[in-house]
mmCIF file of C-alpha atoms in Angstrom:
data_model
loop_
_atom_site.group_PDB
_atom_site.id
_atom_site.type_symbol
_atom_site.label_atom_id
_atom_site.label_comp_id
_atom_site.label_asym_id
_atom_site.label_seq_id
_atom_site.Cartn_x
_atom_site.Cartn_y
_atom_site.Cartn_z
ATOM 1 C CA ASN A 271 -7.915 -2.855 -15.875
ATOM 2 C CA ALA A 272 -10.948 -4.700 -14.141
ATOM 3 C CA GLY A 273 -12.320 -1.818 -12.547
ATOM 4 C CA VAL A 274 -14.445 -3.541 -10.040
ATOM 5 C CA THR A 275 -15.239 -7.489 -10.149
ATOM 6 C CA GLN A 276 -17.803 -9.668 -7.647
ATOM 7 C CA THR A 277 -17.707 -13.397 -6.814
ATOM 8 C CA PRO A 278 -19.999 -15.219 -7.248
ATOM 9 C CA LYS A 279 -22.215 -14.450 -10.192
ATOM 10 C CA PHE A 280 -24.942 -15.765 -8.649
ATOM 11 C CA GLN A 281 -26.517 -17.955 -5.763
ATOM 12 C CA VAL A 282 -28.923 -19.653 -4.253
ATOM 13 C CA LEU A 283 -29.715 -20.349 -0.360
ATOM 14 C CA LYS A 284 -31.589 -22.136 1.429
ATOM 15 C CA THR A 285 -33.489 -19.821 4.493
ATOM 16 C CA GLY A 286 -30.882 -19.702 7.691
ATOM 17 C CA GLN A 287 -27.073 -20.021 5.341
ATOM 18 C CA SER A 288 -24.731 -18.154 5.919
ATOM 19 C CA MET A 289 -22.699 -16.943 2.999
ATOM 20 C CA THR A 290 -20.119 -13.532 1.999
ATOM 21 C CA LEU A 291 -20.049 -11.946 -1.449
ATOM 22 C CA GLN A 292 -16.935 -10.498 -2.580
ATOM 23 C CA CYS A 293 -15.899 -7.438 -4.488
ATOM 24 C CA ALA A 294 -12.092 -5.730 -5.073
ATOM 25 C CA GLN A 295 -11.377 -3.073 -7.215
ATOM 26 C CA ASP A 296 -8.176 -2.338 -8.704
ATOM 27 C CA MET A 297 -8.600 1.777 -9.024
ATOM 28 C CA ASN A 298 -6.696 2.702 -5.903
ATOM 29 C CA HIS A 299 -10.013 4.193 -4.869
ATOM 30 C CA ASN A 300 -10.558 4.899 -1.199
ATOM 31 C CA SER A 301 -14.413 4.719 -0.901
ATOM 32 C CA MET A 302 -17.001 1.546 -1.406
ATOM 33 C CA TYR A 303 -20.036 0.762 -1.388
ATOM 34 C CA TRP A 304 -22.630 -2.716 -1.474
ATOM 35 C CA TYR A 305 -25.948 -1.606 -3.016
ATOM 36 C CA ARG A 306 -29.286 -3.987 -3.350
ATOM 37 C CA GLN A 307 -31.106 -3.828 -5.955
ATOM 38 C CA ASP A 308 -34.920 -5.014 -6.314
ATOM 39 C CA PRO A 309 -37.863 -5.165 -8.428
ATOM 40 C CA GLY A 310 -39.415 -0.861 -8.822
ATOM 41 C CA MET A 311 -37.189 0.387 -5.419
ATOM 42 C CA GLY A 312 -34.273 1.482 -7.442
ATOM 43 C CA LEU A 313 -30.684 0.669 -5.386
ATOM 44 C CA ARG A 314 -30.408 0.764 -1.982
ATOM 45 C CA LEU A 315 -27.383 1.268 0.282
ATOM 46 C CA ILE A 316 -26.842 -1.114 2.527
ATOM 47 C CA TYR A 317 -23.205 -0.203 3.698
ATOM 48 C CA TYR A 318 -19.550 1.951 2.641
ATOM 49 C CA SER A 319 -16.644 2.397 3.898
ATOM 50 C CA ALA A 320 -14.994 5.934 3.695
ATOM 51 C CA SER A 321 -11.620 4.726 3.544
ATOM 52 C CA GLU A 322 -9.891 1.583 4.850
ATOM 53 C CA GLY A 323 -10.426 0.478 8.236
ATOM 54 C CA THR A 324 -14.026 2.417 8.127
ATOM 55 C CA THR A 325 -17.731 1.552 7.726
ATOM 56 C CA ASP A 326 -20.727 2.639 8.653
ATOM 57 C CA LYS A 327 -24.850 1.902 7.785
ATOM 58 C CA GLY A 328 -26.852 2.972 4.565
ATOM 59 C CA GLU A 329 -30.412 2.592 4.414
ATOM 60 C CA VAL A 330 -31.148 -0.444 4.384
ATOM 61 C CA PRO A 331 -28.291 -2.483 6.723
ATOM 62 C CA ASN A 332 -30.009 -4.846 9.116
ATOM 63 C CA GLY A 333 -29.349 -8.622 8.354
ATOM 64 C CA TYR A 334 -25.981 -7.940 6.671
ATOM 65 C CA ASN A 335 -22.056 -7.415 7.904
ATOM 66 C CA VAL A 336 -19.197 -5.719 5.768
ATOM 67 C CA SER A 337 -15.665 -5.910 6.608
ATOM 68 C CA ARG A 338 -13.469 -3.698 4.367
ATOM 69 C CA LEU A 339 -9.523 -6.101 4.261
ATOM 70 C CA ASN A 340 -8.323 -3.920 3.085
ATOM 71 C CA LYS A 341 -8.018 -0.540 -0.061
ATOM 72 C CA ARG A 342 -8.546 -3.324 -2.271
ATOM 73 C CA GLU A 343 -11.757 -5.398 -1.179
ATOM 74 C CA PHE A 344 -14.607 -4.842 0.704
ATOM 75 C CA SER A 345 -16.980 -7.887 2.006
ATOM 76 C CA LEU A 346 -20.549 -8.281 2.685
ATOM 77 C CA ARG A 347 -21.725 -10.677 4.603
ATOM 78 C CA LEU A 348 -24.790 -12.703 5.149
ATOM 79 C CA GLU A 349 -25.139 -14.416 8.843
ATOM 80 C CA SER A 350 -28.547 -16.035 8.412
ATOM 81 C CA ALA A 351 -30.291 -15.748 5.399
ATOM 82 C CA ALA A 352 -33.943 -14.381 4.642
ATOM 83 C CA PRO A 353 -36.547 -15.122 1.294
ATOM 84 C CA SER A 354 -36.208 -10.730 2.008
ATOM 85 C CA GLN A 355 -32.475 -10.950 1.211
ATOM 86 C CA THR A 356 -33.682 -12.151 -2.371
ATOM 87 C CA SER A 357 -32.330 -9.480 -4.210
ATOM 88 C CA VAL A 358 -29.176 -8.072 -7.336
ATOM 89 C CA TYR A 359 -26.252 -7.332 -4.725
ATOM 90 C CA PHE A 360 -23.912 -4.302 -6.190
ATOM 91 C CA CYS A 361 -20.399 -3.179 -4.936
ATOM 92 C CA ALA A 362 -19.473 0.197 -6.151
ATOM 93 C CA SER A 363 -16.101 1.919 -5.533
ATOM 94 C CA SER A 364 -15.403 5.639 -5.983
ATOM 95 C CA GLY A 365 -11.683 7.500 -5.985
ATOM 96 C CA LEU A 366 -9.395 9.086 -4.082
ATOM 97 C CA GLY A 367 -11.737 9.549 -0.359
ATOM 98 C CA GLY A 368 -14.042 12.206 -1.927
ATOM 99 C CA THR A 369 -17.458 12.290 -1.406
ATOM 100 C CA ALA A 370 -20.124 10.905 -3.659
ATOM 101 C CA GLN A 371 -21.037 14.676 -4.700
ATOM 102 C CA ASN A 372 -17.128 15.148 -6.594
ATOM 103 C CA TYR A 373 -16.365 11.520 -7.963
ATOM 104 C CA GLU A 374 -18.119 9.189 -9.643
ATOM 105 C CA GLN A 375 -19.080 5.281 -8.467
ATOM 106 C CA TYR A 376 -17.620 2.543 -10.804
ATOM 107 C CA PHE A 377 -20.114 -0.405 -10.134
ATOM 108 C CA GLY A 378 -19.271 -4.004 -10.326
ATOM 109 C CA PRO A 379 -21.878 -6.250 -12.289
ATOM 110 C CA GLY A 380 -23.659 -7.697 -9.399
ATOM 111 C CA THR A 381 -24.731 -10.938 -7.913
ATOM 112 C CA ARG A 382 -27.405 -12.567 -8.261
ATOM 113 C CA LEU A 383 -29.132 -14.211 -4.990
ATOM 114 C CA THR A 384 -31.966 -16.617 -4.230
ATOM 115 C CA VAL A 385 -33.150 -16.909 -1.414
ATOM 116 C CA THR A 386 -35.606 -20.320 -0.781
ATOM 117 C CA GLY B 934 -35.223 12.524 4.154
ATOM 118 C CA ASN B 935 -33.887 13.235 0.238
ATOM 119 C CA SER B 936 -36.056 12.003 -2.514
ATOM 120 C CA VAL B 937 -35.976 11.063 -6.140
ATOM 121 C CA THR B 938 -39.300 10.105 -8.021
ATOM 122 C CA GLN B 939 -39.102 9.620 -12.254
ATOM 123 C CA MET B 940 -41.545 8.640 -14.407
ATOM 124 C CA GLU B 941 -43.217 4.812 -14.835
ATOM 125 C CA GLY B 942 -41.768 3.109 -17.174
ATOM 126 C CA PRO B 943 -41.296 1.224 -19.241
ATOM 127 C CA VAL B 944 -40.967 3.420 -22.080
ATOM 128 C CA THR B 945 -40.840 1.843 -25.409
ATOM 129 C CA LEU B 946 -39.937 4.712 -28.664
ATOM 130 C CA SER B 947 -39.422 3.840 -32.562
ATOM 131 C CA GLU B 948 -35.645 4.237 -33.602
ATOM 132 C CA GLU B 949 -34.173 7.920 -34.285
ATOM 133 C CA ALA B 950 -37.748 9.026 -32.118
ATOM 134 C CA PHE B 951 -36.994 11.401 -28.770
ATOM 135 C CA LEU B 952 -36.846 10.843 -25.648
ATOM 136 C CA THR B 953 -37.380 12.563 -22.167
ATOM 137 C CA ILE B 954 -37.270 10.574 -18.879
ATOM 138 C CA ASN B 955 -38.686 12.946 -16.168
ATOM 139 C CA CYS B 956 -36.960 13.400 -12.998
ATOM 140 C CA THR B 957 -37.894 15.112 -9.829
ATOM 141 C CA TYR B 958 -36.194 15.476 -6.370
ATOM 142 C CA THR B 959 -36.415 16.150 -2.780
ATOM 143 C CA ALA B 960 -33.468 17.411 -0.541
ATOM 144 C CA THR B 961 -32.210 19.593 1.333
ATOM 145 C CA GLY B 962 -29.660 22.582 0.758
ATOM 146 C CA TYR B 963 -27.570 22.025 -3.117
ATOM 147 C CA PRO B 964 -27.424 18.447 -4.204
ATOM 148 C CA SER B 965 -25.679 17.299 -6.971
ATOM 149 C CA LEU B 966 -27.815 14.822 -9.569
ATOM 150 C CA PHE B 967 -26.614 12.459 -11.793
ATOM 151 C CA TRP B 968 -28.221 9.945 -14.342
ATOM 152 C CA TYR B 969 -26.971 6.760 -14.412
ATOM 153 C CA VAL B 970 -27.409 3.737 -16.767
ATOM 154 C CA GLN B 971 -28.081 -0.184 -16.490
ATOM 155 C CA TYR B 972 -27.683 -1.780 -19.766
ATOM 156 C CA PRO B 973 -28.653 -5.323 -19.541
ATOM 157 C CA GLY B 974 -26.483 -8.023 -17.123
ATOM 158 C CA GLU B 975 -24.093 -5.495 -16.518
ATOM 159 C CA GLY B 976 -24.016 -2.712 -13.522
ATOM 160 C CA LEU B 977 -24.643 0.979 -13.444
ATOM 161 C CA GLN B 978 -22.610 3.579 -15.244
ATOM 162 C CA LEU B 979 -22.951 7.545 -14.871
ATOM 163 C CA LEU B 980 -23.781 8.816 -17.683
ATOM 164 C CA LEU B 981 -24.537 12.394 -16.880
ATOM 165 C CA LYS B 982 -24.103 14.895 -13.756
ATOM 166 C CA ALA B 983 -24.452 18.439 -12.590
ATOM 167 C CA THR B 984 -23.473 19.568 -9.317
ATOM 168 C CA LYS B 985 -24.879 23.100 -9.333
ATOM 169 C CA ALA B 986 -28.231 24.634 -10.556
ATOM 170 C CA ASP B 987 -28.456 25.465 -14.186
ATOM 171 C CA ASP B 988 -25.560 23.219 -14.927
ATOM 172 C CA LYS B 989 -26.508 20.960 -17.597
ATOM 173 C CA GLY B 990 -24.502 17.640 -17.413
ATOM 174 C CA SER B 991 -24.671 15.984 -21.790
ATOM 175 C CA ASN B 992 -22.883 12.624 -22.612
ATOM 176 C CA LYS B 993 -23.132 10.693 -25.979
ATOM 177 C CA GLY B 994 -25.868 12.952 -27.054
ATOM 178 C CA PHE B 995 -28.095 12.852 -23.772
ATOM 179 C CA GLU B 996 -28.794 16.398 -21.781
ATOM 180 C CA ALA B 997 -29.859 17.156 -18.293
ATOM 181 C CA THR B 998 -30.351 20.423 -16.632
ATOM 182 C CA TYR B 999 -30.375 21.044 -12.842
ATOM 183 C CA ARG B 1000 -33.585 23.690 -12.173
ATOM 184 C CA LYS B 1001 -33.602 24.107 -8.550
ATOM 185 C CA GLU B 1002 -36.753 25.827 -9.072
ATOM 186 C CA THR B 1003 -38.734 22.984 -10.562
ATOM 187 C CA THR B 1004 -36.741 20.694 -8.949
ATOM 188 C CA SER B 1005 -36.185 18.541 -11.605
ATOM 189 C CA PHE B 1006 -33.284 16.928 -13.438
ATOM 190 C CA HIS B 1007 -35.192 16.096 -16.912
ATOM 191 C CA LEU B 1008 -32.756 13.151 -19.073
ATOM 192 C CA GLU B 1009 -33.370 14.156 -22.891
ATOM 193 C CA LYS B 1010 -32.031 12.450 -26.163
ATOM 194 C CA GLY B 1011 -32.816 13.525 -29.623
ATOM 195 C CA SER B 1012 -32.823 10.570 -31.645
ATOM 196 C CA VAL B 1013 -32.588 7.389 -29.713
ATOM 197 C CA GLN B 1014 -30.459 4.539 -31.116
ATOM 198 C CA VAL B 1015 -31.605 0.810 -30.519
ATOM 199 C CA SER B 1016 -28.534 1.007 -28.331
ATOM 200 C CA ASP B 1017 -29.862 3.297 -26.190
ATOM 201 C CA SER B 1018 -32.380 0.623 -24.732
ATOM 202 C CA ALA B 1019 -31.388 -0.037 -20.877
ATOM 203 C CA VAL B 1020 -32.527 0.918 -17.803
ATOM 204 C CA TYR B 1021 -31.766 4.750 -16.465
ATOM 205 C CA PHE B 1022 -31.896 6.292 -12.829
ATOM 206 C CA CYS B 1023 -31.588 9.218 -11.881
ATOM 207 C CA ALA B 1024 -29.870 10.306 -8.683
ATOM 208 C CA LEU B 1025 -29.020 12.356 -6.261
ATOM 209 C CA THR B 1026 -26.381 13.305 -3.155
ATOM 210 C CA GLY B 1027 -26.709 16.213 -0.732
ATOM 211 C CA ALA B 1028 -23.458 17.999 -0.419
ATOM 212 C CA GLY B 1029 -20.327 16.150 1.791
ATOM 213 C CA SER B 1030 -22.308 12.799 1.663
ATOM 214 C CA TYR B 1031 -21.404 9.258 0.365
ATOM 215 C CA GLN B 1032 -24.557 8.446 0.078
ATOM 216 C CA LEU B 1033 -26.453 8.419 -3.365
ATOM 217 C CA THR B 1034 -29.943 8.316 -3.847
ATOM 218 C CA PHE B 1035 -31.320 6.640 -6.280
ATOM 219 C CA GLY B 1036 -34.954 7.266 -8.450
ATOM 220 C CA LYS B 1037 -36.862 3.448 -8.903
ATOM 221 C CA GLY B 1038 -35.272 3.140 -12.816
ATOM 222 C CA THR B 1039 -37.017 3.803 -15.587
ATOM 223 C CA LYS B 1040 -36.842 1.319 -18.357
ATOM 224 C CA LEU B 1041 -36.000 2.278 -22.304
ATOM 225 C CA SER B 1042 -36.751 0.130 -25.551
ATOM 226 C CA VAL B 1043 -36.194 1.375 -28.622
ATOM 227 C CA ILE B 1044 -37.161 -0.638 -31.613
ATOM 228 C CA PRO B 1045 -35.871 -0.383 -35.221
#
């Protein structure tokens, strides 16, 4: 049981390049999330998907797009990377359509992205 | 909007010392409160939670009590171990919400 997996683990981009961060979960969870973690800022929600076929903006969605490909997979795309997007990105999932209040969020190991 | 304030670190303690990490919050209504832990190089894991006032969450020797009157959820452990070295995050979510609001994190280092 792998839980939440993310690829790649590390990535370096030049300003203006694009890339997609991949996330998959094998726990049959309905809800999935993308966060970014910056020093001294805690984690901030970028986008989430409450269930397959739906996506919603979080606190810091500008410069990102997401796709809920199926129940297992939720990808995050940077169309034109900027140095301000240098961060550690975490994907998370939670169970059976419940809200964050009732269902623990399970986190992946993270992707460390540097934009030069 | 919702916000979480937790004590700034880093915190360095000797093994078997008592730990307190302060957390206070601002939220409308009746939020649920969480402590997450992040070990080096890993993602976050839920440590404990409390969903209503006066609830005490506990796990692995850690405890926190939901105090509505002081809007606090302080994390405590009676005797820390080297293996407790990690970053600890206080978080909250409002009723019916999908969004967790995190504090900035407190790095704990425990030395033998």
